[in-house]
Coordinates of C-alpha atoms in Angstrom, one line a residue:
M11 CA 85.8 140.6 77.2
P12 CA 87.0 138.7 74.0
A13 CA 86.1 140.6 71.0
A14 CA 83.7 137.5 70.0
S15 CA 80.4 138.4 71.1
H16 CA 79.0 134.6 71.1
G17 CA 80.6 133.6 74.3
V18 CA 81.4 129.9 74.7
L19 CA 80.1 126.9 72.4
I20 CA 80.1 123.3 74.2
A21 CA 80.1 120.6 71.9
G22 CA 78.6 117.4 73.3
A23 CA 75.6 117.5 75.8
G24 CA 76.6 114.5 78.1
P25 CA 77.6 114.9 81.8
T26 CA 80.9 117.2 81.2
G27 CA 79.2 119.3 78.9
L28 CA 76.1 119.7 81.0
T29 CA 78.0 120.3 84.2
L30 CA 80.1 123.0 82.2
A31 CA 76.9 124.5 80.5
N32 CA 75.4 124.7 84.4
A33 CA 78.7 126.5 85.8
L34 CA 79.0 129.0 82.9
A35 CA 75.1 130.1 83.3
A36 CA 75.8 130.6 87.3
Y37 CA 79.0 132.7 86.7
G38 CA 76.9 135.1 84.0
V39 CA 78.8 133.7 80.8
P40 CA 76.9 133.5 77.7
F41 CA 77.1 130.2 75.8
Q42 CA 75.3 127.7 73.6
I43 CA 75.5 123.7 74.1
I44 CA 74.9 121.9 71.3
D45 CA 74.3 117.9 70.6
Q46 CA 74.1 115.8 67.5
K47 CA 71.6 113.4 69.5
P48 CA 67.6 113.9 69.0
G49 CA 67.5 114.2 72.8
P50 CA 68.6 113.3 76.6
S51 CA 70.7 110.1 76.3
S52 CA 68.4 106.9 77.4
D53 CA 71.9 104.8 78.3
S54 CA 72.6 103.8 81.7
K55 CA 76.5 103.7 80.9
G56 CA 78.4 105.8 84.0
L57 CA 76.8 105.5 87.3
A58 CA 78.7 107.0 90.2
L59 CA 78.8 110.8 91.1
N60 CA 81.5 110.6 93.6
I61 CA 81.9 113.0 96.5
A62 CA 84.3 115.4 94.8
S63 CA 81.8 115.6 91.9
Q64 CA 78.9 116.2 94.2
Y65 CA 80.7 119.1 96.1
G66 CA 81.2 120.7 92.8
L67 CA 77.8 121.0 91.9
E68 CA 76.7 121.9 95.3
L69 CA 79.1 124.9 95.2
L70 CA 77.3 126.0 91.9
G71 CA 73.7 125.6 93.9
L72 CA 72.8 122.2 92.5
G73 CA 73.1 119.8 95.2
D74 CA 69.1 119.7 95.9
M75 CA 68.5 118.6 92.2
L76 CA 70.8 115.6 92.0
G77 CA 70.2 111.9 93.0
Q78 CA 67.0 112.2 94.3
A79 CA 65.7 108.8 92.9
G80 CA 69.6 107.0 93.0
C81 CA 71.2 105.1 95.9
R82 CA 73.7 106.6 98.3
V83 CA 76.8 104.2 98.5
R84 CA 78.5 104.7 102.0
R85 CA 80.8 101.3 101.9
L86 CA 82.8 99.2 98.9
N87 CA 83.2 96.1 100.0
V88 CA 86.1 94.0 98.1
L89 CA 85.8 90.0 98.2
W90 CA 88.9 88.2 97.4
Q91 CA 88.2 84.5 96.8
G92 CA 85.5 84.9 98.9
R93 CA 87.5 86.5 101.6
R94 CA 86.2 89.8 102.9
L95 CA 88.9 92.3 102.8
N96 CA 88.9 95.8 104.4
P97 CA 86.0 97.5 103.2
I98 CA 86.2 101.5 102.1
D99 CA 83.8 103.1 104.3
F100 CA 83.0 106.7 103.5
R101 CA 81.2 107.0 106.7
R102 CA 84.5 107.6 108.1
L103 CA 85.1 110.8 106.1
D104 CA 85.2 113.6 108.4
F105 CA 83.1 116.0 105.8
P106 CA 79.5 116.7 105.2
L107 CA 78.9 114.4 102.2
R108 CA 79.8 110.7 102.8
S109 CA 78.4 108.7 100.2
F110 CA 78.3 108.3 96.2
I111 CA 75.2 108.8 94.1
T112 CA 74.5 105.7 91.9
Q113 CA 72.0 105.7 89.4
P114 CA 72.0 105.6 85.5
Q115 CA 73.8 108.3 83.4
A116 CA 70.5 109.0 81.8
T117 CA 69.3 110.0 84.9
T118 CA 72.3 112.2 85.9
E119 CA 71.9 113.9 82.5
A120 CA 68.1 114.8 82.9
E121 CA 69.1 116.4 86.2
L122 CA 71.5 118.4 84.8
V123 CA 69.5 119.5 82.0
A124 CA 66.6 120.0 84.5
A125 CA 69.2 122.3 86.4
L126 CA 70.0 124.0 83.2
A127 CA 66.6 125.0 82.4
R128 CA 66.0 126.3 85.9
Q129 CA 68.4 129.0 85.0
G130 CA 66.8 129.8 81.8
H131 CA 69.1 127.7 79.2
A132 CA 68.5 124.7 77.1
V133 CA 70.3 122.4 74.9
R134 CA 70.2 122.6 71.0
W135 CA 69.8 119.2 70.2
N136 CA 69.9 117.9 66.3
T137 CA 72.5 120.2 66.2
R138 CA 75.8 119.0 64.9
L139 CA 79.3 120.5 64.9
L140 CA 80.7 120.5 61.4
E141 CA 84.0 122.5 61.2
V142 CA 85.9 124.4 63.9
G143 CA 88.5 126.6 63.2
Q144 CA 90.7 129.9 64.7
H145 CA 90.8 133.3 63.0
G146 CA 91.9 136.3 65.0
E147 CA 90.2 137.0 67.9
A148 CA 87.8 134.2 67.7
A149 CA 87.2 130.7 67.2
T150 CA 84.6 129.8 64.3
A151 CA 82.4 127.2 64.3
S152 CA 80.2 125.6 61.3
I153 CA 77.0 123.8 62.5
A154 CA 74.4 121.7 61.1
L155 CA 70.9 123.1 62.5
P156 CA 67.8 120.5 62.9
D157 CA 66.4 121.8 59.8
G158 CA 69.3 120.8 57.9
S159 CA 70.8 124.5 57.1
R160 CA 74.2 125.8 58.0
Q161 CA 75.2 128.4 60.4
Q162 CA 78.5 129.8 61.0
R163 CA 79.3 131.9 64.0
G164 CA 82.3 133.0 66.0
Y165 CA 83.0 132.5 69.8
A166 CA 85.2 133.3 72.3
W167 CA 86.3 129.6 73.0
V168 CA 84.8 126.5 71.8
V169 CA 85.2 123.4 74.4
G170 CA 85.0 120.0 72.8
C171 CA 82.9 117.8 75.1
E172 CA 81.7 115.4 72.3
G173 CA 83.4 112.3 73.3
K174 CA 86.0 110.0 71.9
H175 CA 85.4 111.2 68.2
S176 CA 86.0 114.7 68.9
L177 CA 85.9 116.9 66.2
V178 CA 87.5 119.8 68.2
R179 CA 90.4 117.8 69.3
E180 CA 91.0 116.6 65.5
S181 CA 91.0 120.2 64.8
M182 CA 93.4 121.0 67.6
G183 CA 95.9 118.2 66.2
A184 CA 95.9 116.9 69.7
V185 CA 96.8 113.1 69.9
M186 CA 95.4 110.4 72.1
N187 CA 98.1 108.2 73.8
G188 CA 97.5 105.0 75.7
G189 CA 96.5 101.5 74.7
D190 CA 94.2 98.6 74.9
H191 CA 93.7 95.7 77.4
P192 CA 93.0 92.4 76.1
M193 CA 89.4 92.1 78.2
Y194 CA 86.2 93.7 78.4
F195 CA 82.9 94.4 80.5
A196 CA 79.4 92.7 79.7
L197 CA 77.4 94.8 82.0
G198 CA 73.6 95.1 82.9
D199 CA 70.8 96.3 85.1
F200 CA 69.0 93.9 86.6
A201 CA 65.9 93.5 89.5
L202 CA 67.7 91.0 91.5
N203 CA 66.6 88.5 94.1
Y204 CA 69.2 90.1 96.4
D205 CA 69.1 91.1 100.1
G206 CA 72.1 93.0 100.0
P207 CA 72.3 96.3 101.3
Q208 CA 71.3 99.1 99.1
D209 CA 74.0 101.4 100.2
E210 CA 77.3 99.0 99.3
V211 CA 78.8 98.1 96.3
S212 CA 80.4 94.6 96.2
Y213 CA 83.9 93.6 94.2
H214 CA 84.0 89.8 93.6
V215 CA 87.4 88.7 92.6
H216 CA 87.8 85.0 91.8
D217 CA 90.3 83.1 89.7
D218 CA 87.5 82.1 87.2
G219 CA 86.2 85.7 87.0
F220 CA 85.1 89.1 88.7
F221 CA 82.1 90.9 88.9
I222 CA 80.6 93.9 90.6
L223 CA 77.3 94.5 92.2
V224 CA 76.0 98.4 92.3
P225 CA 72.7 99.4 93.6
I226 CA 71.2 101.9 91.4
G227 CA 67.8 102.5 92.6
A228 CA 64.3 100.9 93.1
G229 CA 65.8 97.4 93.8
V230 CA 67.4 97.5 90.3
W231 CA 71.5 96.6 90.4
R232 CA 74.1 97.2 87.7
V233 CA 75.7 93.7 87.4
V234 CA 79.3 93.9 85.8
V235 CA 81.3 91.0 84.5
K236 CA 84.9 90.8 83.2
H237 CA 85.7 88.9 80.2
D238 CA 88.8 87.9 78.5
G239 CA 89.5 89.1 74.8
P240 CA 88.4 91.6 72.3
V241 CA 84.6 92.8 72.2
P242 CA 82.8 90.2 70.4
A243 CA 80.9 91.0 67.4
Q244 CA 77.8 89.4 68.1
P245 CA 74.8 90.8 69.8
L246 CA 75.0 90.7 73.7
Q247 CA 73.0 88.1 75.4
A248 CA 72.0 88.1 78.9
E249 CA 73.8 84.7 79.8
E250 CA 77.4 86.5 79.0
I251 CA 76.7 88.8 82.2
T252 CA 74.7 86.0 84.5
A253 CA 76.6 83.1 83.7
T254 CA 79.8 84.0 86.0
V255 CA 77.5 85.5 88.8
K256 CA 75.5 82.5 89.0
R257 CA 78.4 80.1 89.7
H258 CA 79.0 82.0 92.6
L259 CA 75.9 83.5 94.0
G260 CA 73.5 80.8 92.6
E261 CA 70.7 80.4 89.8
A262 CA 67.8 82.3 91.7
L263 CA 69.7 85.7 91.5
F264 CA 68.3 86.4 88.5
G265 CA 64.7 86.5 88.3
A266 CA 63.8 88.7 85.4
A267 CA 65.2 90.3 82.1
P268 CA 67.6 92.8 81.9
V269 CA 66.5 96.5 81.8
W270 CA 69.7 97.6 79.8
M271 CA 72.8 96.0 78.4
S272 CA 75.9 96.9 76.8
R273 CA 79.7 96.2 76.9
A274 CA 82.6 98.3 77.5
A275 CA 86.2 98.2 76.0
F276 CA 89.2 98.4 78.3
Y277 CA 91.5 100.9 77.2
T278 CA 93.4 103.8 78.7
R279 CA 94.0 106.7 76.6
T280 CA 94.7 110.5 77.4
S281 CA 95.0 113.5 75.1
D282 CA 98.7 115.0 74.9
R283 CA 97.0 118.7 75.3
L284 CA 93.8 120.1 76.3
R285 CA 94.2 123.6 74.9
Q286 CA 95.0 125.4 71.5
R287 CA 94.3 128.8 72.1
R288 CA 90.6 129.3 71.8
L289 CA 89.5 125.6 71.8
F290 CA 89.5 123.4 74.5
L291 CA 89.1 119.4 75.3
A292 CA 87.3 118.0 78.2
G293 CA 85.6 114.5 79.4
D294 CA 85.9 111.8 77.1
A295 CA 87.2 113.9 74.4
A296 CA 90.4 114.4 76.5
H297 CA 90.6 111.2 78.4
L298 CA 89.0 107.4 78.2
F299 CA 89.6 105.2 81.2
V300 CA 89.1 101.8 82.1
P301 CA 85.2 101.7 83.5
I302 CA 85.9 101.0 87.0
G303 CA 84.8 103.6 90.0
G304 CA 83.0 106.0 87.7
T305 CA 86.5 107.6 87.1
G306 CA 85.5 108.6 83.5
M307 CA 82.3 110.3 84.4
N308 CA 83.8 112.3 87.4
T309 CA 87.2 113.2 85.9
G310 CA 85.1 114.9 83.1
M311 CA 83.0 116.8 85.6
Q312 CA 86.2 117.9 87.3
D313 CA 87.4 119.3 84.1
A314 CA 84.5 121.3 83.4
L315 CA 84.5 122.8 87.1
N316 CA 88.1 123.8 86.7
L317 CA 87.6 125.3 83.6
A318 CA 84.2 127.0 83.8
W319 CA 85.3 129.6 86.5
K320 CA 88.6 130.5 84.8
L321 CA 86.5 131.1 81.3
A322 CA 84.3 133.5 83.5
H323 CA 87.1 135.6 84.8
C324 CA 88.3 135.9 81.3
W325 CA 85.1 136.5 79.8
H326 CA 84.3 139.2 82.3
G327 CA 88.1 140.9 81.9
Q328 CA 89.1 140.1 85.3
A329 CA 91.8 137.9 84.5
A330 CA 94.6 137.6 82.0
D331 CA 94.5 134.7 79.3
T332 CA 97.5 132.8 81.1
L333 CA 95.0 131.7 83.4
L334 CA 93.3 129.6 80.9
D335 CA 97.0 128.0 80.3
T336 CA 96.6 126.4 83.8
Y337 CA 93.5 124.5 83.0
E338 CA 95.9 122.2 81.0
H339 CA 98.8 122.1 83.1
E340 CA 96.7 121.1 86.4
R341 CA 94.0 119.2 84.8
L342 CA 96.6 117.0 82.5
A343 CA 98.5 116.1 85.6
A344 CA 95.4 115.1 87.4
I345 CA 94.3 113.0 84.3
R346 CA 97.5 110.8 84.1
G347 CA 97.3 110.5 87.7
T348 CA 93.9 108.7 87.5
A349 CA 95.0 106.7 84.4
S350 CA 97.7 105.4 86.2
V351 CA 95.7 104.6 89.4
T352 CA 92.8 103.0 87.4
D353 CA 95.2 100.9 85.3
L354 CA 96.4 99.4 88.4
S355 CA 92.9 98.6 89.6
L356 CA 92.3 96.7 86.4
R357 CA 95.7 94.7 86.8
M358 CA 94.6 93.6 90.3
I359 CA 91.1 92.8 89.6
A360 CA 92.0 91.0 86.4
R361 CA 94.8 89.3 88.3
V362 CA 97.3 90.5 86.3
E363 CA 98.9 92.4 89.6
R364 CA 99.6 89.2 91.3
N365 CA 102.4 91.4 93.6
P366 CA 101.5 90.6 97.4
A367 CA 102.4 94.6 98.0
A368 CA 99.7 95.8 96.0
L369 CA 96.8 94.2 98.0
A370 CA 98.8 95.1 101.3
E371 CA 96.5 98.2 102.3
L372 CA 93.3 96.1 102.0
M373 CA 94.3 93.1 103.9
P374 CA 92.2 93.0 107.6
S375 CA 95.4 93.7 110.1
M376 CA 96.5 95.8 112.6
A377 CA 99.6 96.9 110.7
N378 CA 97.1 98.6 107.9
R379 CA 95.3 101.0 109.8
P380 CA 96.9 104.0 109.0
A381 CA 96.4 103.1 105.1
L382 CA 92.9 102.0 105.8
R383 CA 91.8 105.5 107.3
Q384 CA 93.3 106.9 104.0
L385 CA 91.5 104.8 101.7
P386 CA 87.9 106.5 102.0
L387 CA 89.1 109.9 101.3
R388 CA 91.5 108.4 98.3
H389 CA 88.2 107.0 96.8
S390 CA 86.2 109.8 97.3
G391 CA 87.8 111.8 94.7
L392 CA 88.7 114.6 97.5
A393 CA 92.2 113.6 97.5
L394 CA 92.9 115.4 94.3
S395 CA 95.9 117.7 94.7
Y396 CA 97.3 120.5 92.2
A397 CA 100.3 120.9 94.3
G398 CA 103.1 121.9 92.5
S399 CA 100.8 123.4 89.4
Q400 CA 101.6 127.1 89.7
R401 CA 99.8 127.2 93.2
W402 CA 101.9 128.4 96.3
D403 CA 102.2 127.8 100.1
G404 CA 103.6 130.2 102.1
G405 CA 106.8 129.8 103.9
S406 CA 104.9 130.2 107.5
A407 CA 101.9 127.8 106.8
R408 CA 101.1 126.3 110.1
P409 CA 101.4 122.2 109.9
G410 CA 97.9 120.6 109.8
N411 CA 96.4 123.4 107.5
R412 CA 95.4 122.4 104.1
G413 CA 97.8 123.1 101.4
A414 CA 97.7 124.9 97.9
G415 CA 96.4 122.7 95.7
Q416 CA 94.2 120.6 97.8
F417 CA 90.0 121.2 98.2
C418 CA 88.6 123.2 100.9
I419 CA 86.1 121.1 102.1
G420 CA 84.2 123.9 103.6
L421 CA 83.7 126.4 101.0
A422 CA 80.1 125.9 100.9
R423 CA 79.7 126.6 104.5
L424 CA 82.1 129.7 104.5
Y425 CA 79.9 131.0 101.3
R426 CA 77.0 130.8 103.8
L427 CA 78.7 132.8 106.4
L428 CA 79.6 135.4 103.8
D429 CA 76.1 135.8 102.6
G430 CA 74.6 136.3 106.3
A431 CA 73.7 133.0 107.4
G432 CA 76.1 133.2 110.4
A433 CA 76.4 136.1 112.9
P434 CA 79.2 138.6 112.1
A435 CA 81.2 139.5 115.0
A436 CA 81.0 143.2 116.4
A437 CA 84.6 144.9 115.6
A438 CA 85.8 147.9 117.4
Q439 CA 86.4 151.4 115.4
V440 CA 90.0 151.8 114.3
S441 CA 92.3 154.3 115.0
G442 CA 92.9 157.0 112.7
Q443 CA 96.2 156.0 111.6
V444 CA 94.9 152.7 110.3
A445 CA 91.9 154.2 108.7
A446 CA 93.9 156.2 106.5
Q447 CA 95.6 153.2 105.1
V448 CA 92.5 151.6 103.8
P449 CA 89.8 152.8 101.3
A450 CA 87.0 154.7 103.0
Q451 CA 84.3 152.8 100.7
L452 CA 84.2 149.8 98.5
P453 CA 82.3 150.1 95.2
A454 CA 78.7 149.6 95.7
Q455 CA 78.4 145.9 94.0
A456 CA 81.6 144.7 96.1
R457 CA 79.6 145.5 99.5
T458 CA 76.7 144.0 98.4
G459 CA 78.3 140.3 98.0
A460 CA 78.2 137.8 95.5
A461 CA 75.6 135.1 95.2
V462 CA 76.8 131.4 96.2
T463 CA 77.8 130.8 92.9
S464 CA 80.4 133.6 92.5
A465 CA 83.4 133.0 90.3
A466 CA 85.1 135.1 92.9
L467 CA 88.0 133.5 94.8
L468 CA 88.0 133.5 98.6
A469 CA 90.5 134.7 100.7
V470 CA 90.1 133.5 104.4
V471 CA 92.4 134.3 107.3
R472 CA 92.0 133.0 110.7
F473 CA 93.0 134.6 114.2
D474 CA 93.1 132.7 117.4
A475 CA 94.7 135.2 119.4
A476 CA 94.8 139.1 118.9
P477 CA 96.9 139.6 115.6
D478 CA 100.1 141.4 116.1
S479 CA 101.4 144.2 113.8
A480 CA 102.4 141.6 111.1
G481 CA 98.6 140.2 111.1
M482 CA 96.9 143.6 111.3
A483 CA 99.0 144.5 108.0
T484 CA 97.7 141.5 106.4
L485 CA 94.0 142.6 107.3
I486 CA 94.9 146.0 105.5
L487 CA 96.7 144.4 102.7
L488 CA 93.2 142.2 102.4
Q489 CA 91.1 145.3 102.3
R490 CA 92.9 147.1 99.6
L491 CA 93.2 143.7 97.6
R492 CA 89.5 143.5 97.7
H493 CA 89.1 146.9 96.5
A494 CA 91.7 146.2 93.6
Y495 CA 90.0 143.2 92.4
P496 CA 86.2 143.9 93.5
Q497 CA 84.9 141.3 91.5
A498 CA 87.7 138.7 91.6
L499 CA 87.9 138.4 95.4
R500 CA 86.0 138.4 98.4
V501 CA 87.3 138.3 102.0
L502 CA 86.3 136.3 105.3
V503 CA 88.0 136.7 108.7
L504 CA 87.6 133.6 110.6
L505 CA 87.9 134.1 114.8
A506 CA 88.4 131.1 117.0
D507 CA 87.2 133.3 119.8
A508 CA 84.4 136.1 119.9
G509 CA 86.7 137.9 122.1
I510 CA 89.0 139.1 119.5
A511 CA 86.7 140.9 117.3
S512 CA 86.9 144.2 119.9
L513 CA 90.6 143.9 119.1
L514 CA 90.2 144.2 115.2
P515 CA 90.2 147.4 112.9
S516 CA 86.6 147.9 111.8
L517 CA 87.0 147.2 108.1
P518 CA 84.5 146.6 105.2
V519 CA 85.0 142.8 105.3
A520 CA 83.1 140.0 106.8
V521 CA 84.6 139.1 110.3
H522 CA 82.8 136.0 112.1
A523 CA 83.6 134.2 115.5
A524 CA 83.3 130.6 113.9
D525 CA 82.2 127.3 115.4
A526 CA 84.5 124.6 115.9
Q527 CA 83.1 122.7 113.0
T528 CA 83.3 125.8 110.6
L529 CA 87.0 126.1 111.9
Q530 CA 87.7 122.4 111.1
L531 CA 85.9 122.4 107.5
S532 CA 87.5 125.7 106.6
G533 CA 90.9 124.1 106.1
L534 CA 92.6 126.1 108.9
A535 CA 93.1 123.9 111.8
G536 CA 94.7 127.0 113.4
A537 CA 95.7 130.5 112.8
G538 CA 96.5 131.0 108.9
L539 CA 95.6 132.4 105.5
L540 CA 93.8 130.6 102.4
L541 CA 92.8 132.0 98.8
V542 CA 90.6 129.4 97.8
Q543 CA 88.9 129.1 94.1
P544 CA 85.4 128.6 93.4
D545 CA 85.8 124.7 92.4
G546 CA 86.7 124.5 96.0
V547 CA 90.7 124.2 95.4
I548 CA 93.0 126.2 97.5
A549 CA 95.4 128.5 95.5
Y550 CA 97.5 129.7 98.4
S551 CA 98.1 128.7 101.7
G552 CA 100.4 130.5 104.5
G553 CA 100.3 131.9 107.7
S554 CA 98.3 134.8 109.0
A555 CA 101.1 137.4 108.5
D556 CA 101.6 135.8 104.8
G557 CA 99.3 138.2 102.8
A558 CA 102.2 139.4 100.4
G559 CA 102.2 135.8 99.1
L560 CA 98.7 136.0 98.5
Q561 CA 98.9 139.2 96.7
A562 CA 101.5 137.6 94.3
V563 CA 99.3 135.1 93.3
L564 CA 96.4 137.2 92.7
E565 CA 98.9 139.4 90.7
T566 CA 100.1 136.5 88.6
H567 CA 96.7 135.9 86.7
F568 CA 94.3 138.8 87.7
L569 CA 93.8 142.2 86.6
A570 CA 93.4 144.8 89.1
G571 CA 90.3 147.0 88.8
A572 CA 88.4 144.5 86.7
A573 CA 85.1 145.5 85.1
A574 CA 82.0 144.4 87.8
L575 CA 80.0 141.2 87.1
P576 CA 76.6 141.6 85.4
A577 CA 73.9 141.6 88.4
Q578 CA 72.2 138.8 86.4
S579 CA 73.6 135.7 84.5
H580 CA 73.6 136.4 80.7
K581 CA 71.2 134.4 78.4
E582 CA 71.9 131.5 76.3
A583 CA 73.3 133.7 72.9
A584 CA 70.3 133.5 70.1

């Protein structure tokens, strides 16, 4: 545990900061979250929670608190010069979550604030970060309090989530690289005389303009229209949004004044770094994207989900500081990839990109069927891959198993098995020779099992037949690792056939004869071994005899014999 006693300071209570705060609360890390605004945002701004973000929040136990009043978007339609191209249909995903949530950003933020309150924490509004520095074993922050007084404290880490004018980024000396595009969006929320499906978004591309219609709940639609040139200085008028749409869909579409309006400049900028010792960047403080497809808000939430569990392990003394270096390494690559894809999307809709090959996969033809099958995955956020970013694939990994750096889309289901929702398979007694090689008893806290919101990594091994000597060695090694890392690692054994249970040694790890859907969602299409992070990303993928490779991954950043997690989460630092 770092010397600073006040845990983490989160500057900024937008979607990124609130996601980080909820995750740290779930993982038992003390924190403060501050924002200079007087209270929660009333702006509509970002709309879409993609499937990857919903999944990450579900793993934190927040799935039931989000999107109750929003729309569930299951299909994206693209109409090019009035011609309907291949839709992106999320119902084709082989995944329990198959829709985006669309709702005003203010609603999403309010839900995250309520989720934080449910965990006993609150945002400190009217509180502004004045200065941040680093001295010895702490980051120091000077804060202006609501009563006008100033407070200076030391924190283990400070995370800047305070947007494009980030003071934390300035203090780090980080530079935002990228450029502007000579165009902008005019956008507004309207009650429309429109009978379009409430679970579909429509992109309309014409030579004389581009616009989007997005359902956001209760008969209200977000209408987004592209304009060329710089953002005008004069106030926005509704006609700037409605004129283009009326030309193509008719005058009667708009029957009432907008509920909300704004403009959004087109730019793409990414920070050249995300970490400087005890200072971190996330969300709009680290990247700014063209406002297409909800990339900005969702990328920021993925920043928070990636960073939170790493801070938790370091705070609780379970991992070395090198684990925090992986945040920048992984997220910078993902951010730059998102910037590239978003920029291409912009070039296509702005008719800057006229190469037919760029549109080929959206064209309705038999030749495009393989590409069409991949579109829902790519646009869901689940296609994220950290492959090559300090993760490993074992040499004997079975083809079809999910690889290192990809999402394990069944982690929530596997947690439920660990926590007793499934029926464990009975195991026979182990022989004396094997029993002598494993610890007789785990520490009490390791035996009780962690909550769904545990920051522990999960080792999952699947056997389709009776394990051979190498498979038995993997089981023994996993048990030893469970003992060595009692709060950093949990172990689950999945059996394709319940009859295998009688052939396994009796070890104090969870063994389950899994149904076909659980096996499919686990990421193991056949026998194999995975190490899954609490954000759902796979850290290691190998064969069922590749336990040594998994051990090497743990030993890279984690500390054997680490202290146990507290029984309950810390409350916000006073």
